[in-house]
């Protein structure tokens, strides 16, 4: 990695500087585009929803480079013209593979995205329901760094592309994406990807708070040992996720909440874990100290049995003694939309969001967890939810609320956590 080189956009560090979320209606080309942007197919993970519901976020990192010879932007080391490509910006993409129905909930609640790429297919009417739903979710979360990608332009005539472009313009009018650039591309044919890379280079990097108590959100957890490994060659449990604030160092003593799950008399019990950081990795780079940005893997001294198969996904990590306890009863002030957004071809009556009901299950997203909460108490818009999985509440946590409507979870509103 060209660590020391001073470059025109920014110093290339050994960590990504931005987390970019992929959004858009199903089949509009998110996965295909992610491949163009990273050279990797995001692993689709398994579809099962565990422990209540835990979403396995996919990450793929990329270094955007410029060809020294012809000036083209690329993610490859060598440009098509044969010239050398020089690194400009290191970014991380976040995907919610295979869970389009959950993405809106995720986007509106997840605390891990700095910017978003909204993929819209040029060969369909705009907006499709999830396009609308995802934009509302971004709006709720206050993510204004948005790039709109008009994909599949290879399937339409120039005239149709212009018509679609105007529909997109009309759709985003008055929303958080009003001034977002619209980049026409073909993800499948790899057309205009360099224009999109240019826009990614223009995205603003948010100010990070490196002085605060470290807060790391676990999105994945692994056991990287091959079956049969034993003794001193065993790697401790690995946590993958995002450092929201503060710094983490190799050697730090950390705690993980809500922690390990176990069953006792048919009840799920959560036990916080305490361990030590034995290594930190960002992409291929080993770090001694990590600052907020991009996705990280933290190697711990935990028994890898405890981290295997994403068993700690959704947990919050901080220095020992500094992580608030996880709670199972969440008090929120709920705001419901007037109508359901992620649906189409329904009558006004069918689209109306009915008031919350006692005991009804809602899908909520907090940090990197998506869980089910049952309405346990209602007083006007003040709601108590009993959660299937306890969550650690951090300041400024925003919560997306989704309701199951005919087998699909639909974003119906949002919640503010009450103290
Ligand atoms: P996702 O559901 O948003 O992740 O969409 P995918 O990336 O899986 O794409 C859905 C389908 O559209 C696949 O069959 C892709 O090959 C196809 N596709 C994606 N981008 C393009 C494009 O730019 N042009 C054409 N013709 N097809 C595309
Ligand atoms: Zn070149």
Short mmCIF file of N, CA and C in Angstrom, two decimals, residues 107 316 406:
data_model
loop_
_atom_site.label_atom_id
_atom_site.label_comp_id
_atom_site.label_asym_id
_atom_site.label_seq_id
_atom_site.Cartn_x
_atom_site.Cartn_y
_atom_site.Cartn_z
N UNK A 107 -31.33 0.54 7.18
CA UNK A 107 -30.80 1.86 6.82
C UNK A 107 -31.26 2.92 7.80
N UNK A 316 -22.26 -4.82 21.14
CA UNK A 316 -21.49 -3.58 21.22
C UNK A 316 -20.25 -3.85 22.07
N UNK A 406 -48.73 -8.88 5.36
CA UNK A 406 -48.86 -9.99 4.42
C UNK A 406 -47.51 -10.64 4.11
#
